[in-house]
mmCIF file of C-alpha atoms in Angstrom:
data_model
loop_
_atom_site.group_PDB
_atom_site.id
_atom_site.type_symbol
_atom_site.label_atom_id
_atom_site.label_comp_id
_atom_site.label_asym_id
_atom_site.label_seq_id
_atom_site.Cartn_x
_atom_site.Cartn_y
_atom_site.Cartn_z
ATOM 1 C CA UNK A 1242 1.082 -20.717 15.505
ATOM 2 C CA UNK A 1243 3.481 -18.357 17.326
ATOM 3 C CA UNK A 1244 2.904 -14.879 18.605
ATOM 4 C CA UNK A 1245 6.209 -12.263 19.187
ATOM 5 C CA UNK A 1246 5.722 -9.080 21.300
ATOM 6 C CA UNK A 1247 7.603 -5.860 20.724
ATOM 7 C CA UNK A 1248 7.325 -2.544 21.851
ATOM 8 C CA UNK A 1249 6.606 0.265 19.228
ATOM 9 C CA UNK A 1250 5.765 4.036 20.846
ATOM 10 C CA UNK A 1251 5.840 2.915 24.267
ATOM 11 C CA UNK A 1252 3.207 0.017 23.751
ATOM 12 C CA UNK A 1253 3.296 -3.485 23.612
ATOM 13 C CA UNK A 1254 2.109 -5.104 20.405
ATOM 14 C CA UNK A 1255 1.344 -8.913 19.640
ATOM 15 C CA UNK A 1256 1.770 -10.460 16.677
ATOM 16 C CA UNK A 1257 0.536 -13.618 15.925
ATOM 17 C CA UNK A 1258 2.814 -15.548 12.633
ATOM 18 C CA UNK A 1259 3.833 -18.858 11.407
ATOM 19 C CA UNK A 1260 6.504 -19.955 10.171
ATOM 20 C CA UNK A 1261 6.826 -22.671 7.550
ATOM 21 C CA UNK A 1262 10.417 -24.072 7.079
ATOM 22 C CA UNK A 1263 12.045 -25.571 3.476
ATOM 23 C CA UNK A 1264 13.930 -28.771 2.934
ATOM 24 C CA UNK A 1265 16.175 -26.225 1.396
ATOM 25 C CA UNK A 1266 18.314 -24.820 4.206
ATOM 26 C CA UNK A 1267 19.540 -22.090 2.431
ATOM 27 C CA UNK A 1268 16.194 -21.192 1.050
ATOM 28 C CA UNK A 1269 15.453 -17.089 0.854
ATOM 29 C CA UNK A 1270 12.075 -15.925 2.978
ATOM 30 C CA UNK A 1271 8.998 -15.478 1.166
ATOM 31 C CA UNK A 1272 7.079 -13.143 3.865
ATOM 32 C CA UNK A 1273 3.256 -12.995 2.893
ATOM 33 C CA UNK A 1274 0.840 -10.309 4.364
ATOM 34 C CA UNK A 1275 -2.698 -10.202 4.392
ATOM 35 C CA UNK A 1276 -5.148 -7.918 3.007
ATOM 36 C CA UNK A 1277 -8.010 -5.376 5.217
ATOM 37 C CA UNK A 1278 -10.176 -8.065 7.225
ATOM 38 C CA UNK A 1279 -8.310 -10.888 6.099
ATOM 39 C CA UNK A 1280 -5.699 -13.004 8.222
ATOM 40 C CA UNK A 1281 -2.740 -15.390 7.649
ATOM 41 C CA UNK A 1282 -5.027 -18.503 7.556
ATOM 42 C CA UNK A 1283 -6.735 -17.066 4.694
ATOM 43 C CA UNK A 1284 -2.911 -16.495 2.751
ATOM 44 C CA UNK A 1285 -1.390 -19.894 3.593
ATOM 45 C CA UNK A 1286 -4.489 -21.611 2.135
ATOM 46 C CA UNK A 1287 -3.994 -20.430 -1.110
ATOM 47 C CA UNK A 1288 -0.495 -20.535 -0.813
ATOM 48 C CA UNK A 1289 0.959 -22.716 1.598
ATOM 49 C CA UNK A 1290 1.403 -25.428 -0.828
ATOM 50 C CA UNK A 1291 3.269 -23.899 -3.491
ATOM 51 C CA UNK A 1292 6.840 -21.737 -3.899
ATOM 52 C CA UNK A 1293 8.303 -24.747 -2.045
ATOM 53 C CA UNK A 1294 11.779 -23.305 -3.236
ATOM 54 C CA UNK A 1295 11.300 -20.693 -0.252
ATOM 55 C CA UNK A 1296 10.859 -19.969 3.943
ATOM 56 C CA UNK A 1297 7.470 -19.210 4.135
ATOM 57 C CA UNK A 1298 6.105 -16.294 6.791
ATOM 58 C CA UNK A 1299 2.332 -15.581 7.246
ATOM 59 C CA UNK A 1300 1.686 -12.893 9.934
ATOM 60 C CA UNK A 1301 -1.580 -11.773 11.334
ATOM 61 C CA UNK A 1302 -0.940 -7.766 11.311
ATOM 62 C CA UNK A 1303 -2.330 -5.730 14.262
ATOM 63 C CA UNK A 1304 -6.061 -6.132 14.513
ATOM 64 C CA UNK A 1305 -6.310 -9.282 12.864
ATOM 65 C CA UNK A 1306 -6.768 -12.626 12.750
ATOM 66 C CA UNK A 1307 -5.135 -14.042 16.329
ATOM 67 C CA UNK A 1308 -3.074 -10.236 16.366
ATOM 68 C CA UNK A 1309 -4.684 -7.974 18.984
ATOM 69 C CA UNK A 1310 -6.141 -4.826 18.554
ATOM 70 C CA UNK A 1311 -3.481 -2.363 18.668
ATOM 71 C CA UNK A 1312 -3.766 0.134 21.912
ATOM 72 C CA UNK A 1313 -4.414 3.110 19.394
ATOM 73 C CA UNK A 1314 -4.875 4.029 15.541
ATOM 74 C CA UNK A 1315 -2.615 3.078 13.057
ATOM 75 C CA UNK A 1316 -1.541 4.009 9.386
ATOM 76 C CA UNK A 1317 -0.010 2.168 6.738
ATOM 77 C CA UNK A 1318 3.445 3.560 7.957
ATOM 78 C CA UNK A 1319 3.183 2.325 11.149
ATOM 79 C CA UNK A 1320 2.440 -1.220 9.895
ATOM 80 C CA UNK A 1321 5.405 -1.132 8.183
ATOM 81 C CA UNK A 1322 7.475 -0.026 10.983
ATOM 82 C CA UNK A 1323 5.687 -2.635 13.561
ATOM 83 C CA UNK A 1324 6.577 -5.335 11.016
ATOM 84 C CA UNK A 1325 10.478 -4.155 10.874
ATOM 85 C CA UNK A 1326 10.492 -4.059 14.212
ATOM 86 C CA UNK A 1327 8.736 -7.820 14.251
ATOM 87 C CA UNK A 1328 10.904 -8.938 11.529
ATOM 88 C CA UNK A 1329 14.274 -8.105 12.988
ATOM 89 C CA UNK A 1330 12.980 -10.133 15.916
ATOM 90 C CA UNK A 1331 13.048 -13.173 13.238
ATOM 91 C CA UNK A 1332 16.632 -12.000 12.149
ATOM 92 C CA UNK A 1333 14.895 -11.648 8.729
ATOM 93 C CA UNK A 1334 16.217 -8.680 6.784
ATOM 94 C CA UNK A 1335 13.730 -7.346 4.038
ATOM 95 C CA UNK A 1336 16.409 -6.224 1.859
ATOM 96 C CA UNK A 1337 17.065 -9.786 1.368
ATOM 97 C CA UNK A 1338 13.502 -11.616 0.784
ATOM 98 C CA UNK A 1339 10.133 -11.656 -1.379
ATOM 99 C CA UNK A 1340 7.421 -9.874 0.095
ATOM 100 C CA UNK A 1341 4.137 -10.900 -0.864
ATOM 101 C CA UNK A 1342 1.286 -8.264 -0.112
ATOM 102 C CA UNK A 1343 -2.936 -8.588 -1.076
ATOM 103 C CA UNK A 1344 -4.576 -5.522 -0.940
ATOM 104 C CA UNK A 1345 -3.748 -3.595 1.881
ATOM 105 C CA UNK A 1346 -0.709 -5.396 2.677
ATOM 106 C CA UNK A 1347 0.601 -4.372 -0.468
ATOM 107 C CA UNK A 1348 1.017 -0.766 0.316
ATOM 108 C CA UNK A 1349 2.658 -2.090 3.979
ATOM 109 C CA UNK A 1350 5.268 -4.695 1.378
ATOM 110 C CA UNK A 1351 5.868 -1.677 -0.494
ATOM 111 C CA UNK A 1352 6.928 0.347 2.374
ATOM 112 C CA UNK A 1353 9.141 -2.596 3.380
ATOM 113 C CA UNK A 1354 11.383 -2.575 0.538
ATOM 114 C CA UNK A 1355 11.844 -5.947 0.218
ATOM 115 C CA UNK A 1356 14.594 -7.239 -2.379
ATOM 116 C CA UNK A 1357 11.807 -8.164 -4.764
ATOM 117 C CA UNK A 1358 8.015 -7.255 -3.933
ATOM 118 C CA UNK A 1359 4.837 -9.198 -5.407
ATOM 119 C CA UNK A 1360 1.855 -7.466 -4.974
ATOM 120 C CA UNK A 1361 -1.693 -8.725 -5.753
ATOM 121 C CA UNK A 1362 -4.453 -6.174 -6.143
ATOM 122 C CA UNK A 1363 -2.373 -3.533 -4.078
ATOM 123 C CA UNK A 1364 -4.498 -0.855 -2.613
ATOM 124 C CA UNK A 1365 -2.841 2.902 -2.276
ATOM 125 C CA UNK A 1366 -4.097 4.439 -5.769
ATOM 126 C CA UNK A 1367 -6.907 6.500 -4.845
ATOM 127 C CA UNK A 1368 -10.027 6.162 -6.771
ATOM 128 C CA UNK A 1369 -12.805 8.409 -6.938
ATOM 129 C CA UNK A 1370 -15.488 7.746 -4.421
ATOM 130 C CA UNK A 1371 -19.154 7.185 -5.998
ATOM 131 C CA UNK A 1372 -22.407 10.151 -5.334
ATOM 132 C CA UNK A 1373 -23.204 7.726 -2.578
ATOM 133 C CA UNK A 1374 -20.344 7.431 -0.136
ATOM 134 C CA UNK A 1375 -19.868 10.980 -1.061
ATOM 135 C CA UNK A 1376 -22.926 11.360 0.109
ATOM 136 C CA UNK A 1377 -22.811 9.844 3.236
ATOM 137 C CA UNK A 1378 -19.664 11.234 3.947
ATOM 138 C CA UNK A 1379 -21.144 14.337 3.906
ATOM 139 C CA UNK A 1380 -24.128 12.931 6.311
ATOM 140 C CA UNK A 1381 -21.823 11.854 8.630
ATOM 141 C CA UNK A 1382 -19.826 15.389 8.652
ATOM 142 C CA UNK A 1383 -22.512 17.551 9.056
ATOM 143 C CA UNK A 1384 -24.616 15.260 12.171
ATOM 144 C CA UNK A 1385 -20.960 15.405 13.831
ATOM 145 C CA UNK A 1386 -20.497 19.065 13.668
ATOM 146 C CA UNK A 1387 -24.254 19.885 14.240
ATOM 147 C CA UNK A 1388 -25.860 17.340 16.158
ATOM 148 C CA UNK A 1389 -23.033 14.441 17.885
ATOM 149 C CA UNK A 1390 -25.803 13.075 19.873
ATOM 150 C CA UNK A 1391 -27.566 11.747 16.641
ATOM 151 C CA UNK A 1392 -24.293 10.767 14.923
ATOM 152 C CA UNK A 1393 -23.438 8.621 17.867
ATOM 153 C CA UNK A 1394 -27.018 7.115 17.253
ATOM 154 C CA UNK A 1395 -27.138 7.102 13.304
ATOM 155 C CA UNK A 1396 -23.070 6.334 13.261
ATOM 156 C CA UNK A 1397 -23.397 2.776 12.737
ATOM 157 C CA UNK A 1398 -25.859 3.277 9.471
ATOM 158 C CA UNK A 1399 -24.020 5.109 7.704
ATOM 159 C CA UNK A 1400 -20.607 3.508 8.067
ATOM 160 C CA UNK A 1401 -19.949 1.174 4.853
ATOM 161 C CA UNK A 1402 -20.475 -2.916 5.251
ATOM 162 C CA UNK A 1403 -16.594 -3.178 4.731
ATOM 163 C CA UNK A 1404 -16.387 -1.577 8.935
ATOM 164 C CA UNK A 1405 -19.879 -2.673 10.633
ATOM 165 C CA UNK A 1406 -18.174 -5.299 13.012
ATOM 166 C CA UNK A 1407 -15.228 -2.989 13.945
ATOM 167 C CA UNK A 1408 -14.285 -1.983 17.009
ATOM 168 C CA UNK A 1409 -13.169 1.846 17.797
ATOM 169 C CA UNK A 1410 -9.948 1.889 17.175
ATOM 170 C CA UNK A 1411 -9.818 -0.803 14.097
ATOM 171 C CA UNK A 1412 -12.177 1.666 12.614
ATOM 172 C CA UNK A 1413 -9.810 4.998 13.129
ATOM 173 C CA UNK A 1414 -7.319 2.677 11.755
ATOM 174 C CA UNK A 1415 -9.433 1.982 8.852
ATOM 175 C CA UNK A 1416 -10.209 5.639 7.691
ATOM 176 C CA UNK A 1417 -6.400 6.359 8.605
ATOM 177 C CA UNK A 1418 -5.690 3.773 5.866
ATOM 178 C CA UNK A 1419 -8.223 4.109 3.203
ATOM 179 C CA UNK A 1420 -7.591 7.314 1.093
ATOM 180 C CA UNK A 1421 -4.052 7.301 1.391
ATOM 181 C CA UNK A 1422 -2.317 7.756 -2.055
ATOM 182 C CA UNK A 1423 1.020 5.895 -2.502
ATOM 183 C CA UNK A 1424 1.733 6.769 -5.755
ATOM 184 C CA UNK A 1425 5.049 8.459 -5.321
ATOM 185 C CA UNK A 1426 5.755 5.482 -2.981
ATOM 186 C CA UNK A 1427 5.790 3.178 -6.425
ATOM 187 C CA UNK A 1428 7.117 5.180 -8.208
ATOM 188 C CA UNK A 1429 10.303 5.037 -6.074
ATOM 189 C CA UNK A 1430 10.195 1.734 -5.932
ATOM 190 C CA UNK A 1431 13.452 0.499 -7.434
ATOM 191 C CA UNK A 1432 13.524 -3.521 -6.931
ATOM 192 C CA UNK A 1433 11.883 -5.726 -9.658
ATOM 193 C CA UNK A 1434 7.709 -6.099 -8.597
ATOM 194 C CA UNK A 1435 5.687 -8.356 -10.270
ATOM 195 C CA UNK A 1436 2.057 -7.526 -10.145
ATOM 196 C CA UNK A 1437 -1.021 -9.712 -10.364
ATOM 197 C CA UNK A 1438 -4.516 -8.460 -10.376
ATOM 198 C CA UNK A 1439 -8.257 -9.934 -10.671
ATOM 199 C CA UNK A 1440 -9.742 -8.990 -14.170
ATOM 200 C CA UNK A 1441 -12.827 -8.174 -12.465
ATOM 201 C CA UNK A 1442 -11.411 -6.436 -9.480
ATOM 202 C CA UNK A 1443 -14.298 -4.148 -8.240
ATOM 203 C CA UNK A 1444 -12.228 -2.839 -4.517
ATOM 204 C CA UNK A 1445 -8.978 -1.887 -6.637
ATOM 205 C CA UNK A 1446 -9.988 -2.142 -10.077
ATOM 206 C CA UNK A 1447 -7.942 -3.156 -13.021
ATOM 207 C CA UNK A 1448 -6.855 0.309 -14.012
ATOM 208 C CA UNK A 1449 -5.248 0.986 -10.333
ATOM 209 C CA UNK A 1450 -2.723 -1.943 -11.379
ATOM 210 C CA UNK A 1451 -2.111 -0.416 -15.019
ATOM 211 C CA UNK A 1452 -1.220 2.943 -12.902
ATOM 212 C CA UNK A 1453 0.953 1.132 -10.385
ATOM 213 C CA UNK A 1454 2.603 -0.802 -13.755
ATOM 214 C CA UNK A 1455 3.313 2.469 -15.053
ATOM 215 C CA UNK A 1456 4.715 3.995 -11.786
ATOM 216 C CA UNK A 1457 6.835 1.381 -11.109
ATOM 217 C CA UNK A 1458 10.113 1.510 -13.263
ATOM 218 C CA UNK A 1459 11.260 -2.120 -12.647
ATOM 219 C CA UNK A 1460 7.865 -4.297 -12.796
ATOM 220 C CA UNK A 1461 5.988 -6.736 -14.983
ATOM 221 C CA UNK A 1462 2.059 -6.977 -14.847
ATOM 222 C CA UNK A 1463 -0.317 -10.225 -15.116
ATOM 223 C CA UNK A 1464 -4.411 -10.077 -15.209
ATOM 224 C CA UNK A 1465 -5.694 -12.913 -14.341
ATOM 225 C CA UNK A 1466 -9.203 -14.132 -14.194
ATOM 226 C CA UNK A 1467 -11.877 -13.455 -11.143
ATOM 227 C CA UNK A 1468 -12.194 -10.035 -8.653
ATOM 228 C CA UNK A 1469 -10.329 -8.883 -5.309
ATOM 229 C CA UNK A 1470 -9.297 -12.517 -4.414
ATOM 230 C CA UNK A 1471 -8.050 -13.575 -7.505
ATOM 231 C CA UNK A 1472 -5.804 -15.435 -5.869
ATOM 232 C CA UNK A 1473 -7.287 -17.985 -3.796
ATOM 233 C CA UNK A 1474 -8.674 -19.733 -7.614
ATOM 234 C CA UNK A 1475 -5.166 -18.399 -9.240
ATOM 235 C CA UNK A 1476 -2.118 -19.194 -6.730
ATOM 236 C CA UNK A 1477 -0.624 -21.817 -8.805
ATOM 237 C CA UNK A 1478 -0.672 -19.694 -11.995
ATOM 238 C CA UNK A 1479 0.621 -16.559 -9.659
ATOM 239 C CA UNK A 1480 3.746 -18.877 -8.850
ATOM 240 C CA UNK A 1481 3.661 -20.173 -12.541
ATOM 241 C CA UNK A 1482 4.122 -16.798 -13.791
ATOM 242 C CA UNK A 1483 5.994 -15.622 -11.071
ATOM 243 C CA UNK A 1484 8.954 -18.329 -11.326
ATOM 244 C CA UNK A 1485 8.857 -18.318 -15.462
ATOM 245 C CA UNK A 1486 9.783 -14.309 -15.880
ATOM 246 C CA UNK A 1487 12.497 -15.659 -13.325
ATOM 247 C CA UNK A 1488 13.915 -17.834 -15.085
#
């Protein structure tokens, strides 16, 4: 494990990355990112053995895994721009590897316009929230504007499982990131993107990967079998699939 800082509106970040090398010298970079409350650990397990053809990068972004907290909020846009910033530091140029995003860090891969882009299970269509977390939303609104005292006490209840254990900022960070609707950012999307969800994907269900299909002009879209981490069952068939349509 190796950790770079860099400086990114006046404040020092640290981020936390490995680097696994190919027999192949001239090998291109496959750079993998994590998904929300995941880590790098979690992405070279299920893929650390395989695409042996390329450089592989796993990076803990800001806030988790051996990555600090970052000293304020973040969006999705300044992920991508703290992982420019950290991959110019590794004198690797997007516009000339594979990206590999889950989740979360498929919206930052996006942003990153990599020469091609997987994503698995992206997150950044927005789907319509259920009667109760609009419910509770409205809970928390109204106890903030009318009573703080008692949201500060009843905050923690009615905060969703997915953000219990989070600290301040990593849960600013989280509703900065949750509801944001990248739609127009696919669609602009030029570079070829093959996409791979979980058949039984309940965080981004199946039909956010049929809209991101259709969005994107230049992409080609596998289901494969289990939910939101598909891929720790369904690497091998990801790269099977992945390196046949390449061929």
């Amino acid at each position: 494990m190796a950790q770079k800082r860099l400086d990114y509106k006046g404040q020092n970040f640290f981020i936390s990355y490995e680097v696994r090398e190919s027999t192949n010298l001239s090998a291109p970079m496959l750079v993998i990112l994590h998904g929300w409350g995941a880590n790098k650990a979690l992405m070279k397990q299920a893929f650390g053995t395989l695409f042996r053809d390329f450089k592989h990068c796993y990076i803990d972004m800001p806030g988790f895994g051996n990555s600090p907290t970052p000293p304020f909020a973040l969006n999705t846009y300044d992920y991508a721009e703290i992982l420019k910033i950290f991959l110019k530091q590794l004198l690797i140029k997007p516009c000339e590897c594979v990206i590999l995003g889950h989740s979360f860090g498929g919206k930052v891969a996006t942003l990153l316009e990599p020469k091609e882009l997987i994503l698995l299970s992206s997150a950044g269509i927005k789907v319509p929230k259920s009667l109760k977390v609009r419910v509770k939303i409205a809970i928390a609104k109204s106890l903030n504007r009318l009573a703080p005292r008692i949201n500060a006490v009843f905050k923690h209840l009615l905060r969703s499982k997915d953000v219990e254990n989070m600290n301040e900022i990593m849960y600013q960070t989280f509703k900065n990131v949750v509801d944001e609707d990248f739609s127009n950012i696919f669609a602009n999307f030029r570079n070829p993107c093959y996409i791979f969800w979980g058949e039984r994907d309940l965080a981004t269900p199946l039909k956010s990967g049929k809209q991101i299909h259709a969005l994107m002009p230049n992409s080609k879209f596998f289901v494969l079998e289990s939910d939101h981490f598909f891929f720790l069952k369904g690497a091998k068939e990801i790269e099977k699939l992945y390196l046949k349509v390449k061929d």
